[in-house]
Amino acid sequence: MFPKEVYTERRKRLKDLMGSGLLLFPGNQEASYNYPANTYHYRQDSQFQYFFGLNHAGFAGLIDVDNNQDFIFGNDVDIEDIIWMGVLPTVEDMSAEAGITNTATYGSLTIVLAEALKQGRKVHYLPPYRGDTKIELSDWLGIAVSELKANASVDLIKAVIKLKEVKDSYEIAELEKAADIAYVMHTNGMKLCKPGIQEQEIAGTMEGIALALSGPVSFPIILSMDGQTLHNHYHGNYLTEGRMVVIDAGCETLTGYSSDITRTVPVGGKFNARQKGIYEAVLNANMAVINSLKPGVRYYDMHMLAAKTMVIALKEIGLMKGDVDKAVAAGAHTLFFPHGLGHMMGMDVHDLESLGENYVGYDETISRASEFGTAYLRLAKTLKPGFVLTVEPGCYFIPALIDQFRNEGKYFEYVNYDLVETYKDFGGVRIEDDVLITETGCKVLGKPIPKTVAEVEQTMAEQGIRFTK
Ligand code: GLY
Ligand code: MN
Ligand code: MN
């Protein structure tokens, strides 16, 4: 946990933004895997943890804005808990660490909320995303599960985003830590990309590194020679010369902060000419954006800068043709780059997404596009110092998409389909970094992970850790 003043100050700022009402933050419970007592690795709710700090199951937080009081509801461990799980400090002692002196049993929250509702008080809550939290909220507030999302507090959503989107120095230190561990994961992972090795061995080694040095992975590792499938979690292929491997992986720190980094490497460690061409098209886009990031810049414009940079390179290769600006304006780049440039990152790898992507990534000045490709852009709004986001352009050869666009007669003016056909066995390339917006520009988080062709080739020439079967 951070110093208790951090949590007290966060709650104070939230109260100032909200002005009145009760703010209810259910913590996460344990989640069962395949039978009740066999649980997943415990993960606290990011919003509860941000305002109340406690990283254990069985708590809820309540902020009474009108009376300026903060409460933790939870039960002290009993002898059975101690026998099976060990001793924990009392709820009172743990709450004190978050600057809270008002504590009560978990069960008493039902009575407190029923009383508040009887008095006609407004209870604000965020959209729930776990089944058991939905059931509890439904019971507490008398709202049907199916109506919970629609009744979530937009005022609270906006206030929480306003506070959490700007990271403080404690959070930035955690995000740096997560990125540094991703360095160890990725450098080891790329060294293992040799012909004959199964993808699973590399993914498992990288996940093991995350667990050995930090928390778990921040999302299931994406690692595949079939990188044209954007979120490919199948790791059954054996690597073969001439293919590339997309590795998109990161970890969480013990306080829940994430990293989310992608590197794409040639099996065997040497780029051939075709691979180098596509790789550098993506690298140019990644670097053009990083070199342009600063407060006041709209991320939508960065997405378009990435698209344009990539089209220029694809034109040099001969895959695209015609006027670059017109090609991007028409959306021809989406054949190769069908996703958004990036997203906010923090405690959640797609930060705050459970509150609604459009509230996090868009504002009054810009709303989500409806066109294919650009509609997947999760972050488009104007950047502020303290934002942490990903820069993750990619270029993919998705046979089904190529066939579809060609059959629909799309973008014949800008796409050289005959050459594109010869790339249907290529896969894809994505290069992703985690970046902090500073007062004057930006900073790529963590120890630099090899990224240029020369850096990647040099690292891949080294021996990686192997756990052979
Ligand atoms: N790792 C998923 C993403 O890059 O957003
Ligand atoms: Mn990623
Ligand atoms: Mn990402």
Short mmCIF file of C-alpha atoms and ligand atoms in Angstrom, two decimals:
data_model
loop_
_atom_site.label_atom_id
_atom_site.label_comp_id
_atom_site.label_asym_id
_atom_site.label_seq_id
_atom_site.Cartn_x
_atom_site.Cartn_y
_atom_site.Cartn_z
CA MET A 1 0.00 0.00 0.00
CA PHE A 2 0.97 3.62 -0.46
CA PRO A 3 1.06 5.99 2.59
CA LYS A 4 -2.40 6.41 4.10
CA GLU A 5 -2.47 10.12 3.20
CA VAL A 6 -2.57 9.09 -0.48
CA TYR A 7 -5.90 7.29 0.03
CA THR A 8 -7.33 10.01 2.29
CA GLU A 9 -6.49 12.65 -0.31
CA ARG A 10 -7.99 10.59 -3.15
CA ARG A 11 -11.26 10.19 -1.23
CA LYS A 12 -11.28 13.90 -0.36
CA ARG A 13 -10.87 14.86 -4.01
CA LEU A 14 -13.62 12.44 -4.98
CA LYS A 15 -15.95 13.98 -2.37
CA ASP A 16 -15.14 17.45 -3.68
CA LEU A 17 -15.98 16.37 -7.23
CA MET A 18 -19.21 14.60 -6.26
CA GLY A 19 -20.60 17.19 -3.84
CA SER A 20 -23.25 14.96 -2.23
CA GLY A 21 -24.58 11.42 -1.81
CA LEU A 22 -23.26 8.02 -0.78
CA LEU A 23 -20.53 6.41 -2.90
CA LEU A 24 -20.51 2.63 -2.76
CA PHE A 25 -17.42 0.63 -3.77
CA PRO A 26 -17.78 -3.16 -3.49
CA GLY A 27 -14.39 -4.89 -3.33
CA ASN A 28 -13.89 -8.11 -5.24
CA GLN A 29 -14.58 -11.49 -3.63
CA GLU A 30 -12.61 -14.65 -4.36
CA ALA A 31 -13.62 -16.17 -7.71
CA SER A 32 -13.90 -19.94 -8.10
CA TYR A 33 -12.17 -21.74 -10.94
CA ASN A 34 -13.57 -25.28 -11.24
CA TYR A 35 -15.02 -25.91 -7.77
CA PRO A 36 -15.79 -23.49 -4.94
CA ALA A 37 -12.61 -23.84 -2.88
CA ASN A 38 -10.29 -23.76 -5.91
CA THR A 39 -9.99 -20.07 -6.65
CA TYR A 40 -8.24 -17.96 -9.27
CA HIS A 41 -5.35 -15.80 -8.16
CA TYR A 42 -7.11 -13.07 -6.14
CA ARG A 43 -7.53 -9.72 -7.89
CA GLN A 44 -8.98 -6.74 -6.07
CA ASP A 45 -11.29 -4.34 -7.86
CA SER A 46 -9.10 -1.51 -9.17
CA GLN A 47 -11.47 1.27 -8.12
CA PHE A 48 -11.87 -0.08 -4.58
CA GLN A 49 -8.12 -0.48 -4.28
CA TYR A 50 -7.45 3.03 -5.56
CA PHE A 51 -9.61 4.68 -2.92
CA PHE A 52 -9.35 2.18 -0.05
CA GLY A 53 -5.98 0.47 -0.59
CA LEU A 54 -6.89 -2.95 0.85
CA ASN A 55 -5.94 -5.89 -1.32
CA HIS A 56 -8.02 -8.66 0.29
CA ALA A 57 -11.35 -10.28 -0.47
CA GLY A 58 -14.42 -9.54 1.62
CA PHE A 59 -14.50 -5.75 1.88
CA ALA A 60 -16.69 -2.92 0.67
CA GLY A 61 -16.07 0.79 0.99
CA LEU A 62 -18.64 3.51 1.49
CA ILE A 63 -18.07 7.26 1.30
CA ASP A 64 -20.71 9.49 2.86
CA VAL A 65 -20.09 12.76 1.07
CA ASP A 66 -22.80 14.67 2.97
CA ASN A 67 -21.31 13.85 6.38
CA ASN A 68 -17.67 13.64 5.24
CA GLN A 69 -17.20 10.11 6.54
CA ASP A 70 -15.50 7.07 5.00
CA PHE A 71 -16.32 3.48 6.01
CA ILE A 72 -14.87 0.02 5.47
CA PHE A 73 -17.20 -2.95 5.87
CA GLY A 74 -15.50 -6.31 6.44
CA ASN A 75 -15.09 -9.14 8.92
CA ASP A 76 -12.09 -10.04 11.06
CA VAL A 77 -10.70 -13.48 10.27
CA ASP A 78 -12.01 -16.29 12.45
CA ILE A 79 -10.21 -19.40 13.65
CA GLU A 80 -11.11 -21.39 10.51
CA ASP A 81 -9.65 -18.65 8.28
CA ILE A 82 -6.52 -18.63 10.44
CA ILE A 83 -6.11 -22.41 10.17
CA TRP A 84 -6.42 -22.49 6.38
CA MET A 85 -5.24 -19.08 5.23
CA GLY A 86 -3.21 -17.62 8.12
CA VAL A 87 -3.53 -14.58 10.32
CA LEU A 88 -4.58 -11.15 9.02
CA PRO A 89 -4.57 -7.86 10.92
CA THR A 90 -7.99 -6.75 12.21
CA VAL A 91 -10.26 -4.84 9.85
CA GLU A 92 -9.72 -1.83 12.12
CA ASP A 93 -5.93 -2.03 11.77
CA MET A 94 -6.04 -2.60 8.01
CA SER A 95 -8.50 0.26 7.52
CA ALA A 96 -6.25 2.57 9.54
CA GLU A 97 -3.57 1.96 6.89
CA ALA A 98 -5.94 3.60 4.41
CA GLY A 99 -6.74 6.47 6.80
CA ILE A 100 -10.16 5.08 7.78
CA THR A 101 -11.41 4.84 11.35
CA ASN A 102 -15.04 3.86 10.70
CA THR A 103 -15.35 0.11 10.32
CA ALA A 104 -18.24 -2.32 10.62
CA THR A 105 -19.01 -5.94 9.78
CA TYR A 106 -19.67 -6.84 6.16
CA GLY A 107 -23.24 -7.88 6.93
CA SER A 108 -24.08 -4.50 8.46
CA LEU A 109 -23.69 -2.85 5.04
CA THR A 110 -27.07 -4.32 4.04
CA ILE A 111 -28.73 -2.51 6.93
CA VAL A 112 -26.85 0.78 6.34
CA LEU A 113 -27.84 0.84 2.68
CA ALA A 114 -31.46 -0.12 3.38
CA GLU A 115 -31.67 2.76 5.87
CA ALA A 116 -30.11 5.20 3.41
CA LEU A 117 -32.56 4.21 0.67
CA LYS A 118 -35.46 4.55 3.12
CA GLN A 119 -34.31 8.12 3.77
CA GLY A 120 -34.31 8.77 0.03
CA ARG A 121 -30.54 9.20 -0.17
CA LYS A 122 -28.76 8.77 -3.50
CA VAL A 123 -26.38 5.78 -3.59
CA HIS A 124 -23.86 6.11 -6.43
CA TYR A 125 -22.11 3.00 -7.74
CA LEU A 126 -19.94 2.09 -10.74
CA PRO A 127 -20.98 -0.45 -13.40
CA PRO A 128 -20.27 -3.92 -11.96
CA TYR A 129 -18.47 -6.49 -14.11
CA ARG A 130 -18.43 -9.62 -11.91
CA GLY A 131 -21.46 -11.84 -11.39
CA ASP A 132 -21.28 -12.01 -7.60
CA THR A 133 -20.88 -8.24 -7.29
CA LYS A 134 -23.96 -7.79 -9.48
CA ILE A 135 -25.98 -10.09 -7.24
CA GLU A 136 -24.84 -8.27 -4.09
CA LEU A 137 -25.53 -4.83 -5.55
CA SER A 138 -28.94 -6.02 -6.69
CA ASP A 139 -29.75 -7.29 -3.19
CA TRP A 140 -28.42 -4.19 -1.44
CA LEU A 141 -30.09 -1.63 -3.69
CA GLY A 142 -33.20 -3.47 -4.87
CA ILE A 143 -32.26 -3.01 -8.55
CA ALA A 144 -32.70 -5.94 -10.96
CA VAL A 145 -29.37 -7.36 -12.15
CA SER A 146 -30.35 -6.54 -15.73
CA GLU A 147 -30.90 -2.88 -14.75
CA LEU A 148 -27.67 -2.35 -12.78
CA LYS A 149 -25.56 -1.08 -15.67
CA ALA A 150 -28.18 1.44 -16.77
CA ASN A 151 -28.53 2.73 -13.21
CA ALA A 152 -24.80 3.11 -12.54
CA SER A 153 -23.84 6.69 -11.66
CA VAL A 154 -22.52 8.66 -14.62
CA ASP A 155 -21.40 11.39 -12.21
CA LEU A 156 -19.34 8.87 -10.25
CA ILE A 157 -17.95 7.32 -13.46
CA LYS A 158 -16.80 10.73 -14.69
CA ALA A 159 -15.35 11.75 -11.31
CA VAL A 160 -13.39 8.50 -10.91
CA ILE A 161 -12.00 8.80 -14.43
CA LYS A 162 -11.02 12.42 -13.85
CA LEU A 163 -8.99 11.41 -10.82
CA LYS A 164 -7.56 8.12 -12.02
CA GLU A 165 -6.57 9.09 -15.54
CA VAL A 166 -3.80 11.31 -14.18
CA LYS A 167 -1.21 9.12 -12.48
CA ASP A 168 0.67 10.34 -9.39
CA SER A 169 4.33 9.69 -8.61
CA TYR A 170 3.55 6.54 -6.59
CA GLU A 171 1.62 5.10 -9.49
CA ILE A 172 4.26 6.05 -12.04
CA ALA A 173 6.90 4.28 -9.95
CA GLU A 174 4.73 1.13 -9.97
CA LEU A 175 4.14 1.38 -13.72
CA GLU A 176 7.90 1.73 -14.27
CA LYS A 177 8.39 -1.40 -12.16
CA ALA A 178 5.85 -3.32 -14.25
CA ALA A 179 7.57 -2.19 -17.46
CA ASP A 180 11.00 -3.19 -16.10
CA ILE A 181 9.72 -6.71 -15.44
CA ALA A 182 8.26 -6.78 -18.94
CA TYR A 183 11.82 -6.08 -20.12
CA VAL A 184 12.98 -9.34 -18.51
CA MET A 185 9.97 -11.21 -19.90
CA HIS A 186 10.42 -9.91 -23.44
CA THR A 187 14.19 -10.14 -23.74
CA ASN A 188 14.05 -13.76 -22.57
CA GLY A 189 11.06 -14.47 -24.78
CA MET A 190 12.71 -13.17 -27.94
CA LYS A 191 15.90 -15.13 -27.29
CA LEU A 192 13.81 -18.33 -27.29
CA CYS A 193 12.31 -17.75 -30.74
CA LYS A 194 14.34 -20.43 -32.48
CA PRO A 195 13.10 -22.93 -35.07
CA GLY A 196 11.57 -26.05 -33.48
CA ILE A 197 10.57 -24.46 -30.17
CA GLN A 198 6.87 -24.58 -29.32
CA GLU A 199 5.12 -21.25 -28.70
CA GLN A 200 3.83 -22.59 -25.38
CA GLU A 201 7.35 -22.98 -24.02
CA ILE A 202 8.08 -19.31 -24.68
CA ALA A 203 4.73 -18.10 -23.32
CA GLY A 204 5.11 -20.28 -20.23
CA THR A 205 8.63 -19.06 -19.58
CA MET A 206 7.52 -15.45 -19.88
CA GLU A 207 4.55 -16.00 -17.57
CA GLY A 208 6.85 -17.72 -15.08
CA ILE A 209 9.17 -14.70 -15.13
CA ALA A 210 6.22 -12.42 -14.35
CA LEU A 211 5.19 -14.58 -11.41
CA ALA A 212 8.74 -15.01 -10.17
CA LEU A 213 9.52 -11.29 -10.17
CA SER A 214 6.14 -9.67 -9.60
CA GLY A 215 2.43 -10.34 -9.82
CA PRO A 216 0.72 -12.36 -12.52
CA VAL A 217 0.54 -11.38 -16.18
CA SER A 218 -1.68 -8.36 -16.73
CA PHE A 219 -3.68 -10.23 -19.43
CA PRO A 220 -3.35 -13.70 -20.97
CA ILE A 221 -0.17 -13.67 -23.05
CA ILE A 222 -0.67 -13.17 -26.78
CA LEU A 223 2.11 -15.07 -28.55
CA SER A 224 1.89 -16.59 -31.99
CA MET A 225 3.44 -16.99 -35.41
CA ASP A 226 -0.12 -16.31 -36.58
CA GLY A 227 0.13 -12.71 -35.49
CA GLN A 228 -2.52 -11.72 -38.03
CA THR A 229 -5.00 -12.84 -35.36
CA LEU A 230 -4.76 -9.82 -33.12
CA HIS A 231 -5.40 -11.51 -29.76
CA ASN A 232 -4.07 -15.00 -30.48
CA HIS A 233 -3.93 -17.11 -27.31
CA TYR A 234 -3.22 -20.42 -29.10
CA HIS A 235 0.37 -21.41 -28.36
CA GLY A 236 0.54 -24.83 -30.00
CA ASN A 237 2.68 -24.07 -33.07
CA TYR A 238 6.32 -25.10 -33.38
CA LEU A 239 8.38 -22.18 -34.70
CA THR A 240 9.59 -22.36 -38.28
CA GLU A 241 12.21 -20.33 -40.13
CA GLY A 242 10.78 -17.53 -42.27
CA ARG A 243 7.90 -16.70 -39.88
CA MET A 244 7.63 -13.91 -37.34
CA VAL A 245 6.32 -14.18 -33.78
CA VAL A 246 4.10 -11.52 -32.23
CA ILE A 247 4.64 -11.40 -28.47
CA ASP A 248 2.24 -9.15 -26.56
CA ALA A 249 2.73 -9.52 -22.82
CA GLY A 250 3.03 -7.66 -19.56
CA CYS A 251 2.71 -8.15 -15.84
CA GLU A 252 1.09 -6.61 -12.80
CA THR A 253 2.98 -5.34 -9.80
CA LEU A 254 1.87 -6.47 -6.35
CA THR A 255 -0.22 -3.29 -6.07
CA GLY A 256 -1.92 -4.11 -9.40
CA TYR A 257 -0.23 -1.72 -11.86
CA SER A 258 0.29 -3.07 -15.38
CA SER A 259 2.62 -3.24 -18.29
CA ASP A 260 1.50 -4.12 -21.83
CA ILE A 261 4.29 -4.41 -24.37
CA THR A 262 4.54 -6.03 -27.79
CA ARG A 263 7.55 -7.06 -29.77
CA THR A 264 7.58 -8.97 -33.04
CA VAL A 265 10.63 -11.00 -33.92
CA PRO A 266 11.80 -13.23 -36.80
CA VAL A 267 12.12 -16.92 -35.95
CA GLY A 268 15.85 -17.65 -35.82
CA GLY A 269 16.87 -14.08 -35.09
CA LYS A 270 17.54 -12.59 -38.54
CA PHE A 271 15.02 -10.45 -40.45
CA ASN A 272 14.72 -11.26 -44.14
CA ALA A 273 14.06 -8.40 -46.58
CA ARG A 274 10.28 -8.86 -46.63
CA GLN A 275 10.10 -8.99 -42.81
CA LYS A 276 12.36 -5.96 -42.43
CA GLY A 277 10.15 -3.91 -44.77
CA ILE A 278 6.93 -4.54 -42.84
CA TYR A 279 8.68 -4.35 -39.45
CA GLU A 280 10.16 -0.94 -40.20
CA ALA A 281 6.83 0.34 -41.51
CA VAL A 282 5.37 -0.39 -38.06
CA LEU A 283 8.46 0.82 -36.22
CA ASN A 284 8.34 4.13 -38.10
CA ALA A 285 4.71 4.55 -37.06
CA ASN A 286 5.50 3.71 -33.42
CA MET A 287 8.41 6.16 -33.34
CA ALA A 288 6.61 8.95 -35.24
CA VAL A 289 3.90 8.88 -32.56
CA ILE A 290 6.32 8.69 -29.62
CA ASN A 291 8.25 11.64 -31.06
CA SER A 292 5.03 13.67 -31.30
CA LEU A 293 3.38 12.90 -27.95
CA LYS A 294 2.90 15.80 -25.55
CA PRO A 295 0.10 17.44 -23.57
CA GLY A 296 -2.56 19.03 -25.75
CA VAL A 297 -2.19 16.51 -28.57
CA ARG A 298 -5.32 14.57 -29.54
CA TYR A 299 -4.73 10.83 -29.57
CA TYR A 300 -7.07 10.53 -32.57
CA ASP A 301 -4.53 12.61 -34.52
CA MET A 302 -1.75 10.29 -33.34
CA HIS A 303 -3.73 7.32 -34.64
CA MET A 304 -3.96 9.05 -38.01
CA LEU A 305 -0.24 9.93 -37.90
CA ALA A 306 0.55 6.25 -37.34
CA ALA A 307 -1.71 5.29 -40.25
CA LYS A 308 -0.12 7.83 -42.56
CA THR A 309 3.43 6.86 -41.59
CA MET A 310 2.64 3.23 -42.27
CA VAL A 311 0.99 3.97 -45.63
CA ILE A 312 4.10 5.87 -46.76
CA ALA A 313 6.23 2.80 -46.02
CA LEU A 314 3.72 0.36 -47.55
CA LYS A 315 3.73 2.48 -50.68
CA GLU A 316 7.51 2.21 -50.88
CA ILE A 317 7.20 -1.57 -50.64
CA GLY A 318 4.56 -1.49 -53.37
CA LEU A 319 1.68 -2.85 -51.29
CA MET A 320 -0.13 0.49 -51.48
CA LYS A 321 -0.28 3.16 -54.14
CA GLY A 322 -1.84 6.53 -54.89
CA ASP A 323 -2.14 9.64 -52.76
CA VAL A 324 -1.17 8.91 -49.14
CA ASP A 325 -3.48 11.45 -47.50
CA LYS A 326 -6.42 10.42 -49.62
CA ALA A 327 -5.72 6.73 -48.90
CA VAL A 328 -5.81 7.39 -45.14
CA ALA A 329 -8.87 9.63 -45.40
CA ALA A 330 -10.65 6.85 -47.31
CA GLY A 331 -9.63 4.27 -44.68
CA ALA A 332 -7.53 2.11 -47.03
CA HIS A 333 -4.92 1.60 -44.28
CA THR A 334 -7.48 -0.35 -42.25
CA LEU A 335 -6.87 -3.37 -44.48
CA PHE A 336 -3.44 -3.60 -42.79
CA PHE A 337 -4.05 -1.69 -39.51
CA PRO A 338 -7.59 -2.61 -38.44
CA HIS A 339 -7.31 -1.62 -34.76
CA GLY A 340 -6.73 1.44 -32.62
CA LEU A 341 -3.33 2.94 -31.82
CA GLY A 342 -3.65 2.42 -28.09
CA HIS A 343 -5.47 2.77 -24.80
CA MET A 344 -5.07 4.21 -21.33
CA MET A 345 -3.10 2.04 -18.94
CA GLY A 346 -2.81 1.93 -15.16
CA MET A 347 -4.12 -0.53 -12.61
CA ASP A 348 -6.12 -2.11 -15.39
CA VAL A 349 -4.22 -2.91 -18.55
CA HIS A 350 -7.07 -1.24 -20.44
CA ASP A 351 -7.41 1.32 -17.71
CA LEU A 352 -10.89 2.04 -16.35
CA GLU A 353 -12.52 0.17 -19.21
CA SER A 354 -15.10 -1.39 -16.90
CA LEU A 355 -16.52 2.13 -16.49
CA GLY A 356 -17.19 2.41 -20.21
CA GLU A 357 -14.64 2.80 -23.00
CA ASN A 358 -16.18 5.98 -24.31
CA TYR A 359 -16.02 7.74 -20.96
CA VAL A 360 -12.31 6.90 -20.67
CA GLY A 361 -11.10 7.51 -24.20
CA TYR A 362 -13.46 10.21 -25.51
CA ASP A 363 -14.82 13.52 -24.23
CA GLU A 364 -17.20 16.32 -25.23
CA THR A 365 -14.89 17.34 -28.07
CA ILE A 366 -14.63 13.98 -29.82
CA SER A 367 -16.90 11.00 -30.17
CA ARG A 368 -16.17 7.54 -31.46
CA ALA A 369 -16.00 7.01 -35.21
CA SER A 370 -18.26 4.39 -36.73
CA GLU A 371 -15.98 3.42 -39.63
CA PHE A 372 -14.32 0.01 -39.70
CA GLY A 373 -10.92 0.06 -37.97
CA THR A 374 -11.07 3.57 -36.51
CA ALA A 375 -14.10 2.51 -34.48
CA TYR A 376 -11.76 0.23 -32.49
CA LEU A 377 -9.76 3.23 -31.28
CA ARG A 378 -10.12 3.10 -27.48
CA LEU A 379 -8.40 6.42 -26.81
CA ALA A 380 -8.97 9.51 -28.94
CA LYS A 381 -9.16 12.47 -26.57
CA THR A 382 -6.67 15.23 -25.83
CA LEU A 383 -3.71 14.15 -23.70
CA LYS A 384 -2.76 15.60 -20.31
CA PRO A 385 0.43 15.29 -18.24
CA GLY A 386 0.19 12.17 -16.10
CA PHE A 387 -1.70 10.07 -18.65
CA VAL A 388 -0.16 6.66 -19.25
CA LEU A 389 -1.09 5.01 -22.52
CA THR A 390 0.05 2.46 -25.05
CA VAL A 391 1.41 3.17 -28.52
CA GLU A 392 0.76 0.00 -30.50
CA PRO A 393 0.54 0.30 -34.26
CA GLY A 394 0.43 -2.94 -36.23
CA CYS A 395 0.44 -4.23 -39.79
CA TYR A 396 -1.32 -7.52 -40.49
CA PHE A 397 -2.12 -9.69 -43.47
CA ILE A 398 -5.48 -11.22 -42.60
CA PRO A 399 -6.43 -13.51 -45.51
CA ALA A 400 -10.19 -13.32 -44.82
CA LEU A 401 -10.08 -9.51 -44.67
CA ILE A 402 -7.97 -9.25 -47.83
CA ASP A 403 -10.49 -11.49 -49.65
CA GLN A 404 -13.44 -9.53 -48.30
CA PHE A 405 -12.11 -6.09 -49.25
CA ARG A 406 -11.01 -7.36 -52.67
CA ASN A 407 -14.36 -9.02 -53.35
CA GLU A 408 -16.16 -5.85 -52.28
CA GLY A 409 -14.03 -3.86 -54.69
CA LYS A 410 -12.67 -1.75 -51.87
CA TYR A 411 -9.65 0.55 -52.16
CA PHE A 412 -8.49 -0.61 -55.62
CA GLU A 413 -7.11 2.91 -56.05
CA TYR A 414 -4.81 2.53 -53.05
CA VAL A 415 -4.07 -1.20 -52.61
CA ASN A 416 -1.95 -3.37 -54.90
CA TYR A 417 -3.92 -6.56 -54.29
CA ASP A 418 -1.74 -8.74 -56.52
CA LEU A 419 1.27 -8.09 -54.28
CA VAL A 420 -0.84 -8.27 -51.11
CA GLU A 421 -1.92 -11.81 -52.15
CA THR A 422 1.73 -12.91 -51.89
CA TYR A 423 1.82 -11.76 -48.24
CA LYS A 424 -1.11 -13.94 -47.11
CA ASP A 425 1.36 -16.25 -45.34
CA PHE A 426 3.14 -13.38 -43.57
CA GLY A 427 1.19 -13.07 -40.29
CA GLY A 428 1.54 -9.68 -38.66
CA VAL A 429 3.73 -7.19 -36.85
CA ARG A 430 2.80 -5.14 -33.79
CA ILE A 431 5.14 -2.96 -31.74
CA GLU A 432 3.76 -1.64 -28.45
CA ASP A 433 5.26 0.58 -25.77
CA ASP A 434 3.88 2.05 -22.55
CA VAL A 435 4.27 5.81 -22.43
CA LEU A 436 3.83 8.51 -19.78
CA ILE A 437 2.78 11.98 -20.92
CA THR A 438 5.05 14.48 -19.17
CA GLU A 439 4.73 18.28 -18.85
CA THR A 440 6.66 18.81 -22.07
CA GLY A 441 6.55 15.56 -24.04
CA CYS A 442 6.55 11.90 -23.11
CA LYS A 443 8.63 9.15 -21.55
CA VAL A 444 8.64 5.51 -22.59
CA LEU A 445 8.31 3.52 -19.37
CA GLY A 446 10.78 0.88 -18.27
CA LYS A 447 14.18 -0.26 -19.37
CA PRO A 448 14.23 0.02 -23.20
CA ILE A 449 13.32 -3.32 -24.76
CA PRO A 450 15.19 -4.00 -28.03
CA LYS A 451 13.16 -2.51 -30.84
CA THR A 452 15.21 -1.61 -33.90
CA VAL A 453 16.13 -4.39 -36.34
CA ALA A 454 19.76 -4.26 -35.17
CA GLU A 455 18.81 -4.34 -31.46
CA VAL A 456 16.41 -7.25 -31.91
CA GLU A 457 18.93 -9.25 -33.95
CA GLN A 458 21.68 -8.61 -31.39
CA THR A 459 19.48 -9.73 -28.46
CA MET A 460 18.21 -12.80 -30.29
CA ALA A 461 21.78 -13.94 -30.87
CA GLU A 462 22.05 -14.46 -27.08
CA GLN A 463 20.97 -17.59 -25.21
CA GLY A 464 17.58 -17.53 -23.41
CA ILE A 465 16.47 -19.51 -20.34
CA ARG A 466 14.89 -22.86 -21.37
CA PHE A 467 12.75 -25.29 -19.42
CA THR A 468 12.84 -28.30 -21.72
CA LYS A 469 10.25 -31.06 -21.59
N1 GLY B 1 -2.60 -6.67 -24.83
C1 GLY B 1 -3.77 -6.21 -25.43
C2 GLY B 1 -3.55 -4.88 -25.94
O1 GLY B 1 -2.48 -4.57 -26.40
O2 GLY B 1 -4.38 -4.03 -25.85
MN MN B 2 -0.69 -5.42 -25.73
MN MN B 3 -2.26 -2.64 -25.42
#
